[in-house]
Short mmCIF file of C-alpha atoms and ligand atoms in Angstrom, two decimals:
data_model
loop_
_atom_site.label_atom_id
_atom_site.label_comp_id
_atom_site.label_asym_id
_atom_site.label_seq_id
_atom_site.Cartn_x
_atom_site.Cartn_y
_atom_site.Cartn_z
CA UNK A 1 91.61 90.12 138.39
CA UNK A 2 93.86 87.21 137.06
CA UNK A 3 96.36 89.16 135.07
CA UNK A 4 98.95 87.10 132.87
CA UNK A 5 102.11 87.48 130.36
CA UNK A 6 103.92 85.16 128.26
CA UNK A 7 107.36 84.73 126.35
CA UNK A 8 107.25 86.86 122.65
CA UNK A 9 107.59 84.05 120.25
CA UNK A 10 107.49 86.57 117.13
CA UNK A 11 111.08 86.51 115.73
CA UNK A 12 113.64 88.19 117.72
CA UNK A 13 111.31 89.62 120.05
CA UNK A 14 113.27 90.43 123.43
CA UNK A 15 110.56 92.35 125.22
CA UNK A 16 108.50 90.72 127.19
CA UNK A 17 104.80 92.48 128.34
CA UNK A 18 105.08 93.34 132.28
CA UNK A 19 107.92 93.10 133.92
CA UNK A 20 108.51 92.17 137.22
CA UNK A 21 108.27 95.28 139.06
CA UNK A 22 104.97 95.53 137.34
CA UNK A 23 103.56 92.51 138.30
CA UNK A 24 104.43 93.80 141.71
CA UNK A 25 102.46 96.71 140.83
CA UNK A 26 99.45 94.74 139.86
CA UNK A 27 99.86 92.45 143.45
CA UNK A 28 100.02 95.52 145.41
CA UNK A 29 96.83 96.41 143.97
CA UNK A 30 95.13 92.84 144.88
CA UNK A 31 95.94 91.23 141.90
CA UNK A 32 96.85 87.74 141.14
CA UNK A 33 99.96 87.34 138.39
CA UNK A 34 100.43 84.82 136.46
CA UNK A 35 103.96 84.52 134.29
CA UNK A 36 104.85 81.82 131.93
CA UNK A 37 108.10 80.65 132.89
CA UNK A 38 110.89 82.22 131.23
CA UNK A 39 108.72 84.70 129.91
CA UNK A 40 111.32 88.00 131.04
CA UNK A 41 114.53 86.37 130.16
CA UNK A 42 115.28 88.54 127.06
CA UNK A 43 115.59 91.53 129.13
CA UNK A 44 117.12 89.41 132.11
CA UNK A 45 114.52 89.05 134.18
CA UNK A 46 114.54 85.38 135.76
CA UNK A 47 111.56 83.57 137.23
CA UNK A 48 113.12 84.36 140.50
CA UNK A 49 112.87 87.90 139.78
CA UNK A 50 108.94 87.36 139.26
CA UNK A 51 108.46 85.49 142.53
CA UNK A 52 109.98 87.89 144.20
CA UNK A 53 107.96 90.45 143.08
CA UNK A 54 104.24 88.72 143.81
CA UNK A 55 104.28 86.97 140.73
CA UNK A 56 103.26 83.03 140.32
CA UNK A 57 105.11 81.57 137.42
CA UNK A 58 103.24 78.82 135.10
CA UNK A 59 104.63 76.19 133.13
CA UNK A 60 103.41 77.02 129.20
CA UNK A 61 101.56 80.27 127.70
CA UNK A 62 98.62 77.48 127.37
CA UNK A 63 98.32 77.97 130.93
CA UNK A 64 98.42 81.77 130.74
CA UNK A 65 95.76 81.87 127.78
CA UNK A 66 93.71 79.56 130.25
CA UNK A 67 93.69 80.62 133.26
CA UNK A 68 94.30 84.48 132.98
CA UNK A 69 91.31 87.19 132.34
CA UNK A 70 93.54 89.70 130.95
CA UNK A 71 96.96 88.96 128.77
CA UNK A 72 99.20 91.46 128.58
CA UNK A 73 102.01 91.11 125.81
CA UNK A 74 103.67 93.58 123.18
CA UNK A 75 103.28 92.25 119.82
CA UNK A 76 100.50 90.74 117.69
CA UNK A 77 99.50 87.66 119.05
CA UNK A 78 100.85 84.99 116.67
CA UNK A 79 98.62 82.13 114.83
CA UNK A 80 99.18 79.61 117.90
CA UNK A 81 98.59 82.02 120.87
CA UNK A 82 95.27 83.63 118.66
CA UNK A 83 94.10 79.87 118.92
CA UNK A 84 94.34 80.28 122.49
CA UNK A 85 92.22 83.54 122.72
CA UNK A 86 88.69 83.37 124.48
CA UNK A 87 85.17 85.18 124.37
CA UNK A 88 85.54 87.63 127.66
CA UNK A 89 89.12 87.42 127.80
CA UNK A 90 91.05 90.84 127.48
CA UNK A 91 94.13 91.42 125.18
CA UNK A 92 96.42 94.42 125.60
CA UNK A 93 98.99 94.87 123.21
CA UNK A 94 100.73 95.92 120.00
CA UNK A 95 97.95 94.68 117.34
CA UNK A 96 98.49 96.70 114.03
CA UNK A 97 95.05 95.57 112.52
CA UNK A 98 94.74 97.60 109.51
CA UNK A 99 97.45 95.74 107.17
CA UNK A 100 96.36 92.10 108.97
CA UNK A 101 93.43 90.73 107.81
CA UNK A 102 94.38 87.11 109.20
CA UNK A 103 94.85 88.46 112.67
CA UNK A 104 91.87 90.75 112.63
CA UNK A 105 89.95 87.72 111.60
CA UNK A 106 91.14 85.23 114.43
CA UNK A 107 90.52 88.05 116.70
CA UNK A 108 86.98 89.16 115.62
CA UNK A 109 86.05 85.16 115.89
CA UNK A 110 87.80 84.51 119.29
CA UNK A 111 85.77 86.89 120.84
CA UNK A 112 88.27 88.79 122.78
CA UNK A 113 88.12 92.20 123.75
CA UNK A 114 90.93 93.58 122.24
CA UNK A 115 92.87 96.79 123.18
CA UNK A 116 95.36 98.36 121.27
CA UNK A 117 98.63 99.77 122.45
CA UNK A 118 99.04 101.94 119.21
CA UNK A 119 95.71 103.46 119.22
CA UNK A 120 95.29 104.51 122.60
CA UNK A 121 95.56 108.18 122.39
CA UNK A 122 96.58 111.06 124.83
CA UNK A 123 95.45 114.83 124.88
CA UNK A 124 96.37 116.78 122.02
CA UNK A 125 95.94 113.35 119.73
CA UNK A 126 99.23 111.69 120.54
CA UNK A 127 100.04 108.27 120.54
CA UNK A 128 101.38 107.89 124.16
CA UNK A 129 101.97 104.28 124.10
CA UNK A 130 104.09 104.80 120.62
CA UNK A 131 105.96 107.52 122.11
CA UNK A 132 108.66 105.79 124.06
CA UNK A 133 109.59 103.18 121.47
CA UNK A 134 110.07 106.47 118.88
CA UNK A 135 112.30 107.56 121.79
CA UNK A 136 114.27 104.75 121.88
CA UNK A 137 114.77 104.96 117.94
CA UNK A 138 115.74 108.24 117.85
CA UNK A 139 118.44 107.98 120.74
CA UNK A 140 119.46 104.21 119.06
CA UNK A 141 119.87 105.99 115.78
CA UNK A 142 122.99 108.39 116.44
CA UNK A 143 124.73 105.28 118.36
CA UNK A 144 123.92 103.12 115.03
CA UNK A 145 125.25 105.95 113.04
CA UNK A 146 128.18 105.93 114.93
CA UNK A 147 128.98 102.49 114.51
CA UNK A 148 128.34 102.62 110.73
CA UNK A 149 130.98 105.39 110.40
CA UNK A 150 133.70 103.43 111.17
CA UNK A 151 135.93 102.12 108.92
CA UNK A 152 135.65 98.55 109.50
CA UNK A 153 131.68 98.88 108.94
CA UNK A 154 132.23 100.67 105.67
CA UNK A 155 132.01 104.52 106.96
CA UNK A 156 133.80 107.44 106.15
CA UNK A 157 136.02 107.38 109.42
CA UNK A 158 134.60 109.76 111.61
CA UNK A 159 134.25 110.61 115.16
CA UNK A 160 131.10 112.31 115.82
CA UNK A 161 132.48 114.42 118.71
CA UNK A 162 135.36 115.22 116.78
CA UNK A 163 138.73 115.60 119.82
CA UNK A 164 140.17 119.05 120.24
CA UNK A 165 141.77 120.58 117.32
CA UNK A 166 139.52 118.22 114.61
CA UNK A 167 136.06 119.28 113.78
CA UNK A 168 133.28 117.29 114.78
CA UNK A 169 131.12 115.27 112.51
CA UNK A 170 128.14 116.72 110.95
CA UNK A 171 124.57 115.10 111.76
CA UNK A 172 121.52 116.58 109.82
CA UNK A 173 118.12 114.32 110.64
CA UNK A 174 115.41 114.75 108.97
CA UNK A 175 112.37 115.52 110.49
CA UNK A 176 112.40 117.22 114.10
CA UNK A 177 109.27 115.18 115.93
CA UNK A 178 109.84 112.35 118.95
CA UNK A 179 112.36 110.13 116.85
CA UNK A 180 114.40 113.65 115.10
CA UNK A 181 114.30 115.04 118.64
CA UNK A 182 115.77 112.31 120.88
CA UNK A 183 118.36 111.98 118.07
CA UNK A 184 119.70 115.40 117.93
CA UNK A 185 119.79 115.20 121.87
CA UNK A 186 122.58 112.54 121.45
CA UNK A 187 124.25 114.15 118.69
CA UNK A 188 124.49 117.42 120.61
CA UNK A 189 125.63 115.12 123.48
CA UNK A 190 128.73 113.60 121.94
CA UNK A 191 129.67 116.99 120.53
CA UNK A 192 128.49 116.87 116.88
CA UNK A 193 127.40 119.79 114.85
CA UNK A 194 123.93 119.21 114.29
CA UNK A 195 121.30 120.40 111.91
CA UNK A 196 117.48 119.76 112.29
CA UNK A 197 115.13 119.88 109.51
CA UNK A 198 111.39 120.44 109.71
CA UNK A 199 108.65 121.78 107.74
CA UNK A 200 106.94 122.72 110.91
CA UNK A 201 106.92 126.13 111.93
CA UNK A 202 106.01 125.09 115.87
CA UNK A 203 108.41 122.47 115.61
CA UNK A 204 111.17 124.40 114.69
CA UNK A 205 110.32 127.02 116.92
CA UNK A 206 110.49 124.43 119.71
CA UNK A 207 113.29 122.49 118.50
CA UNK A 208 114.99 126.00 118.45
CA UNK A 209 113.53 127.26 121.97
CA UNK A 210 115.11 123.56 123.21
CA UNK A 211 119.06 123.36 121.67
CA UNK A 212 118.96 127.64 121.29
CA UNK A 213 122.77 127.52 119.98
CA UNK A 214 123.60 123.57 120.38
CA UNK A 215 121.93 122.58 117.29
CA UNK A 216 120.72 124.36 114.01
CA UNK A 217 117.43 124.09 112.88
CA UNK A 218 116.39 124.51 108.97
CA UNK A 219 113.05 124.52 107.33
CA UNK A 220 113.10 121.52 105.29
CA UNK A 221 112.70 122.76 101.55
CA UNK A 222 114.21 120.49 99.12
CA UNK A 223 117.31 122.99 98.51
CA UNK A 224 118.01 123.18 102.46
CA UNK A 225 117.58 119.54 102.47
CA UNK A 226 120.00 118.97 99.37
CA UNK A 227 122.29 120.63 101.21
CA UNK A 228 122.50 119.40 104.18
CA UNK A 229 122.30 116.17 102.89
CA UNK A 230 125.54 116.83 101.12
CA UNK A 231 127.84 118.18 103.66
CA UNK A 232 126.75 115.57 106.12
CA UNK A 233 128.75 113.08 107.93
CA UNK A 234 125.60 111.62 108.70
CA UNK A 235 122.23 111.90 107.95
CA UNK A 236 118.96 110.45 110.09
CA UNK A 237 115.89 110.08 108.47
CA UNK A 238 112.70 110.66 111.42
CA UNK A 239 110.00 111.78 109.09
CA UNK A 240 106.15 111.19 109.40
CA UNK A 241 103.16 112.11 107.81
CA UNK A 242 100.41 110.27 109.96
CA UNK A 243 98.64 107.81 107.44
CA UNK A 244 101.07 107.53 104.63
CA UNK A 245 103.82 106.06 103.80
CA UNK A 246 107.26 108.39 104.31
CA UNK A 247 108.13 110.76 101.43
CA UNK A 248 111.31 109.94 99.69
CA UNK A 249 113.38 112.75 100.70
CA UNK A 250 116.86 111.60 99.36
CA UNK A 251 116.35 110.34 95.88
CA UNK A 252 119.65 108.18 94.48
CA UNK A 253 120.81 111.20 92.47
CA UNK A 254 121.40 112.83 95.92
CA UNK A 255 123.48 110.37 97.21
CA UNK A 256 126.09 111.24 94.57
CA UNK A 257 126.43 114.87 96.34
CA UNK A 258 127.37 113.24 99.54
CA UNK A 259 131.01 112.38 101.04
CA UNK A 260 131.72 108.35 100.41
CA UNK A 261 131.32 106.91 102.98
CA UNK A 262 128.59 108.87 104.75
CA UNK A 263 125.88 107.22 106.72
CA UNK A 264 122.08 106.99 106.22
CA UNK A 265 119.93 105.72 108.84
CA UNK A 266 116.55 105.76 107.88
CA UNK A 267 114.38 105.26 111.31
CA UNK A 268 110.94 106.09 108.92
CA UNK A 269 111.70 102.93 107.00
CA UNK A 270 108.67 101.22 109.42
CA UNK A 271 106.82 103.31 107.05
CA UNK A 272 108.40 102.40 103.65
CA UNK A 273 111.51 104.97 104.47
CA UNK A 274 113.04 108.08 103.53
CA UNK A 275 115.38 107.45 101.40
CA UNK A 276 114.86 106.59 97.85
CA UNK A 277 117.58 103.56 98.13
CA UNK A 278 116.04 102.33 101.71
CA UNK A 279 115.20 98.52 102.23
CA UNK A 280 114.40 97.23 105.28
CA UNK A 281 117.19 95.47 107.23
CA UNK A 282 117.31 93.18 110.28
CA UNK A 283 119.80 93.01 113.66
CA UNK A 284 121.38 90.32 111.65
CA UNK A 285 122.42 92.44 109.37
CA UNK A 286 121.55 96.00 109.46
CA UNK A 287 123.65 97.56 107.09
CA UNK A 288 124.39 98.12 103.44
CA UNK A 289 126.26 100.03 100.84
CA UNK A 290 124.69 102.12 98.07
CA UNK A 291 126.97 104.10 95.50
CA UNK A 292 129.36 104.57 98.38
CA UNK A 293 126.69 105.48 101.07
CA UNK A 294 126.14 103.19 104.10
CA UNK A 295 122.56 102.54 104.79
CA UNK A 296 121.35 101.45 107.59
CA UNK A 297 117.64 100.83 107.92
CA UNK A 298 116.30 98.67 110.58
CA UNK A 299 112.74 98.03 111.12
CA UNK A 300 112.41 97.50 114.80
CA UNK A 301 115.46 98.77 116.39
CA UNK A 302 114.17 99.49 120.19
CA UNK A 303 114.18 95.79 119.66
CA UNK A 304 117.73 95.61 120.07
CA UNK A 305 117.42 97.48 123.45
CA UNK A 306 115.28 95.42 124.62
CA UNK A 307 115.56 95.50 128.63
CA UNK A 308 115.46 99.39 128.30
CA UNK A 309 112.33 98.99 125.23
CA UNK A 310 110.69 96.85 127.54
CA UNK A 311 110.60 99.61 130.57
CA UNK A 312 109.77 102.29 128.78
CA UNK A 313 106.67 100.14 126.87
CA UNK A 314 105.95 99.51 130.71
CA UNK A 315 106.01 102.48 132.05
CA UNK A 316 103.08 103.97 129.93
CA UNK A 317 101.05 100.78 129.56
CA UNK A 318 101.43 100.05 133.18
CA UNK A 319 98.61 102.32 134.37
CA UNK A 320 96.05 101.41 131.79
CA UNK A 321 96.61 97.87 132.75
CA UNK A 322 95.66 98.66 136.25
CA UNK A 323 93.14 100.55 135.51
CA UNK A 324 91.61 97.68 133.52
CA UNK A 325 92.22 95.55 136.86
CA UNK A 326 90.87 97.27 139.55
CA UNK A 327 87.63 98.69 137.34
CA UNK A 328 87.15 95.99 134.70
CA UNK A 329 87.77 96.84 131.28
CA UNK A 330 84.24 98.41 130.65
CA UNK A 331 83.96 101.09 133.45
CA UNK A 332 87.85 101.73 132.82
CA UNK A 333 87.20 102.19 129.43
CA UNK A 334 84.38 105.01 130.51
CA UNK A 335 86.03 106.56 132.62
CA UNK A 336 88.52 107.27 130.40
CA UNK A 337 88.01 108.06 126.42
CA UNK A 338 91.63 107.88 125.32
CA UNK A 339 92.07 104.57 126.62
CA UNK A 340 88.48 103.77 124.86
CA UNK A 341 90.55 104.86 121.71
CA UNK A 342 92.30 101.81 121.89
CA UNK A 343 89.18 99.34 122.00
CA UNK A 344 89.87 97.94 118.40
CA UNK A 345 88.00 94.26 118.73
CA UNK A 346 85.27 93.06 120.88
CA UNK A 347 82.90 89.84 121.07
CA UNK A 348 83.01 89.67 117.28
CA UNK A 349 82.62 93.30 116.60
CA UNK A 350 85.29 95.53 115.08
CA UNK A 351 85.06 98.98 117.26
CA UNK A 352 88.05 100.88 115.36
CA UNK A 353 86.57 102.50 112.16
CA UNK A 354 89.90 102.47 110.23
CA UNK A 355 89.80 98.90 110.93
CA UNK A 356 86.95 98.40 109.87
CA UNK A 357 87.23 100.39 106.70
CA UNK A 358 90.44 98.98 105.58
CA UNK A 359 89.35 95.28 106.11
CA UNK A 360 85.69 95.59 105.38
CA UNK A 361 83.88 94.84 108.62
CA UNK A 362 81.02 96.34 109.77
CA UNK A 363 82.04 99.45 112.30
CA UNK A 364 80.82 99.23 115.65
CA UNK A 365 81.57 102.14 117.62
CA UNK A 366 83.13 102.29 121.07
CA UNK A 367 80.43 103.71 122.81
CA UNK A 368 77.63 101.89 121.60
CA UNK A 369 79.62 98.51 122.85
CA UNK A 370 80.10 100.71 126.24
CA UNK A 371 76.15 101.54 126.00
N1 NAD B 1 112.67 101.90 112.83
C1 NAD B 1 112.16 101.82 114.05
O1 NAD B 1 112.46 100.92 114.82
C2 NAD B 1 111.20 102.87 114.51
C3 NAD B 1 110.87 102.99 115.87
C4 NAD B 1 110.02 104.03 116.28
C5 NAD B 1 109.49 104.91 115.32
N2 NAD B 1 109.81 104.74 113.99
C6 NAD B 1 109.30 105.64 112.93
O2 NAD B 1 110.00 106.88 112.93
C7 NAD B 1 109.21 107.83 112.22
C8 NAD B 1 109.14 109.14 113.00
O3 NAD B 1 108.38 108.94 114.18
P1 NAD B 1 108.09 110.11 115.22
O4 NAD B 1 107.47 109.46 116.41
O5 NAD B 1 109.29 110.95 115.41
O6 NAD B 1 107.00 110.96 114.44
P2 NAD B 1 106.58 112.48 114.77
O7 NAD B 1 105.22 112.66 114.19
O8 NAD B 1 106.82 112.79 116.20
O9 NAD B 1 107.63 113.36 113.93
C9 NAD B 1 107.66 113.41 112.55
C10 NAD B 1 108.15 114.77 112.12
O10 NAD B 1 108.38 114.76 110.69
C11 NAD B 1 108.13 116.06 110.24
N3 NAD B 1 108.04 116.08 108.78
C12 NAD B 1 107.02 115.70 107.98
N4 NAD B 1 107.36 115.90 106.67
C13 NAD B 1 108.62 116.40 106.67
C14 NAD B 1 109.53 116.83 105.65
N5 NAD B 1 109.19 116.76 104.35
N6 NAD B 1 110.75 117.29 106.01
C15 NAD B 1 111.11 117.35 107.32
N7 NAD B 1 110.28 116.97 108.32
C16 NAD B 1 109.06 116.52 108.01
C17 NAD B 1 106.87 116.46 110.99
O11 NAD B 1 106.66 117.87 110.97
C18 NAD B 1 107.18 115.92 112.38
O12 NAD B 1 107.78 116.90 113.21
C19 NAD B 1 107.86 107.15 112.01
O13 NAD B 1 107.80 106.63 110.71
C20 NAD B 1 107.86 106.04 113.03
O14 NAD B 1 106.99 105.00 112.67
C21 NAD B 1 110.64 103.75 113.59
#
C-alpha cells in the first residue's frame, strides 16, 4: 500500500504523523512512503532523515492527498486538506467528531474511510491511543508547576525537592488515573511530598501498592480535598469522568485557603477544567494570576514536547497502521474489534453511534459496513 503523511498546519502543531523510523517500519514491510517535504521538521526530523529511512519525499500535501491510499496524520484534518480527501482513501488520525459538525460533514461527503485515533479501544475499555499523550501531560505538569513557582513567574518561591535541611514542596493532584499518576511519579522523583487524591477505591489501592511510602494517597471527599488544597505548594488537577465535562473541584472561595503564590495546573481543562477560576491558556502564554494563585491551564501541552509527543503517538498507532497496510483496512478491521472501534466515517456513512447521535446522522454500525 501507498502510505503518506504531511506537515500539521493546525496552529502550533509540532507533531507530525509517522516519523521516520516508522516509515522505515512500513518499507520493511513492502510498503511505499510517501512524505511531504518538511513534513517532520517540528520534531527535527529532516527530509534526509526520511530518505534514509525508505521514505520518498513529495513536494506539497496535494501530492500526498493524491497519490497516497492511506494518510496518516494526528489532528483533524483542516478545511483545505478535507477538500483533498477521496472516496476509498483511508484517514488515520485524531478526529474528535462529536463537537464538529463541519468536519464530520466534509468527511461523511468525501467518502473516506475514516479511523479514529481516540476511539480505538484496548481490553478492559481503554483508550490506548489517548494514553501516551495523558502521559506526557501528567509528567509535563510537575515540570510546568515547577516553573510557575518561581518567583519571576509569579510563584510562591519554592523548590519542589526542597535541599537538605528545608522541607520539600508539597504537591497534591487531583485525581490518581494516567495524567495524576505520571505526575506524582515526577513529584516523588524530584523529592516532593506528595499527596494523591482519588475517589477510587482500586485506584487508590494501586496508587498505594505503586509509591507504598513515597507518596500519600487520600480519598478525595471535599474536606480531604479542602485540605490538601490548602497546605499545598502546588496543586495538579488530572480528573475525569468519561463523557462530561470535569467537576469543579476548587471553587474561588478555596483559593483564599491557599498560600499566595501557590500553583494550579489544571491538566482536565481539555474538558472545561477543575478549577472553578480555570480558562484555557496557550504556549504563548500559559499562565495567569487569580486572587494570588498562579494558574496555569494549557490545553494541549504534549504539544510543547513535541519530538517526544510525536514518539509516543507513534509508538501505539504504529501497529494499527501496519496492520491496515499489509491486510487492507477491511480484513484488519475484522481481525481485530478494538481497532474496528475506531471506524467513525465511511463512504458517506457515520459508523460511530455517539457520532451519530450527537450530530444527527443516521448510525451505521461497524459490522454491518464489515458485512
Ligand atoms: N491539557 C492537556 O494537554 C491534556 C493532555 C492529556 C490529557 N488531558 C486530560 O487530563 C484529564 C485526565 O486524564 P486521564 O487520562 O488521567 O484520565 P483517567 O481516566 O486515567 O483518570 C482520571 C481519574 O480521575 C478520578 N476522579 C474522578 N472524579 C474524581 C474526584 N472527584 N476526585 C478525585 N479523582 C477523581 C478517576 O477515579 C480517575 O482515576 C482528562 O480530562 C484528559 O482529557 C489533558
Amino acid at each position: 500500500m501507498r502510505v503518506g503523511t504531511v506537515r500539521e498546519i493546525k496552529n502550533h502543531e509540532y507533531r507530525v504523523g509517522l516519523t521516520p523510523e516508522s516509515a522505515r517500519e512500513l518499507a520493511a514491510h513492502g510498503h511505499e512512503v510517501w512524505v511531504e517535504s518538511g513534513a517532520g521538521l517540528g520534531i527535527g526530523a529532516s527530509d534526509a532523515d526520511y530518505v534514509r529511512q525508505g521514505a520518498t519525499i513529495v513536494a506539497t500535501a496535494k501530492d500526498v492527498f493524491e497519490g497516497c491510499e492511506m494518510v496518516v496524520k494526528v489532528k483533524e484534518p483542516q478545511a483545505g486538506e478535507r477538500a483533498m480527501l477521496r472516496e476509498g482513501q483511508i484517514l488515520y488520525t485524531y478526529l474528535h467528531l462529536a463537537p464538529d459538525p463541519e468536519q464530520t460533514a466534509d468527511l461523511v461527503k468525501s467518502g473516506v474511510t475514516a479511523i479514529a485515533y481516540e476511539t480505538v479501544t484496548g481490553p478492559g475499555g481503554q483508550l490506548p491511543l489517548l494514553k501516551p499523550m495523558s502521559q506526557v501531560a501528567g509528567r509535563m505538569s510537575i515540570q510546568a508547576g515547577a516553573t510557575a513557582l518561581e518567583k519571576a513567574h509569579g510563584g510562591r518561591g519554592v523548590l519542589l525537592g526542597g535541599v537538605p535541611g528545608v522541607m520539600p514542596g508539597k504537591v497534591a493532584v487531583i485525581g490518581g488515573g494516567v495524567v495524576g499518576f505520571n505526575a506524582a511519579q515526577m513529584a516523588v522523583g524530584l523529592g516532593a511530598d506528595v499527596t494523591i487524591l482519588d475517589r477510587s477505591p482500586d485506584v487508590l489501592e494501586r496508587l498505594g501498592i505503586h509509591f507504598e511510602a513515597r507518596a500519600k494517597t487520600r480519598f478525595s471527599s471535599t474536606a480531604n480535598l479542602a485540605e490538601s488544597v490548602a497546605e499545598a505548594d502546588l496543586v495538579i488537577g488530572a480528573v475525569l469522568i468519561p463523557g462530561a465535562a470535569a467537576p469543579k473541584l476548587v471553587t474561588r472561595e478555596m483559593l483564599g485557603t491557599m498560600k499566595p503564590g501557590a500553583v494550579l495546573v489544571d491538566v482536565a481543562i481539555d474538558q472545561g477544567g477543575c478549577f472553578e477560576t480555570s480558562h484555557a491558556t496557550t504556549h504563548a502564554e500559559p499562565t495567569f494570576v487569580v486572587d494570588g494563585i498562579v494558574h496555569y491551564c494549557v490545553a494541549n501541552m504534549p504539544g510543547a514536547v513535541a519530538r517526544t509527543s510525536t514518539y509516543a503517538l507513534n509508538n501505539v498507532t504504529l501497529p494499527h497502521a501496519l496492520a491496515i497496510a499489509n491486510l487492507g483496512w477491511k480484513a484488519a478491521l475484522k481481525a481485530d474489534p478494538h481497532l474496528a472501534n475506531g471506524l467513525n466515517v465511511h463512504a458517506g456513512k457515520v459508523t460511530f453511534e455517539a457520532v451519530a447521535t450527537e450530530l444527527g446522522y443516521d448510525y451505521v454500525p461497524v459490522s454491518e459496513v464489515l458485512g
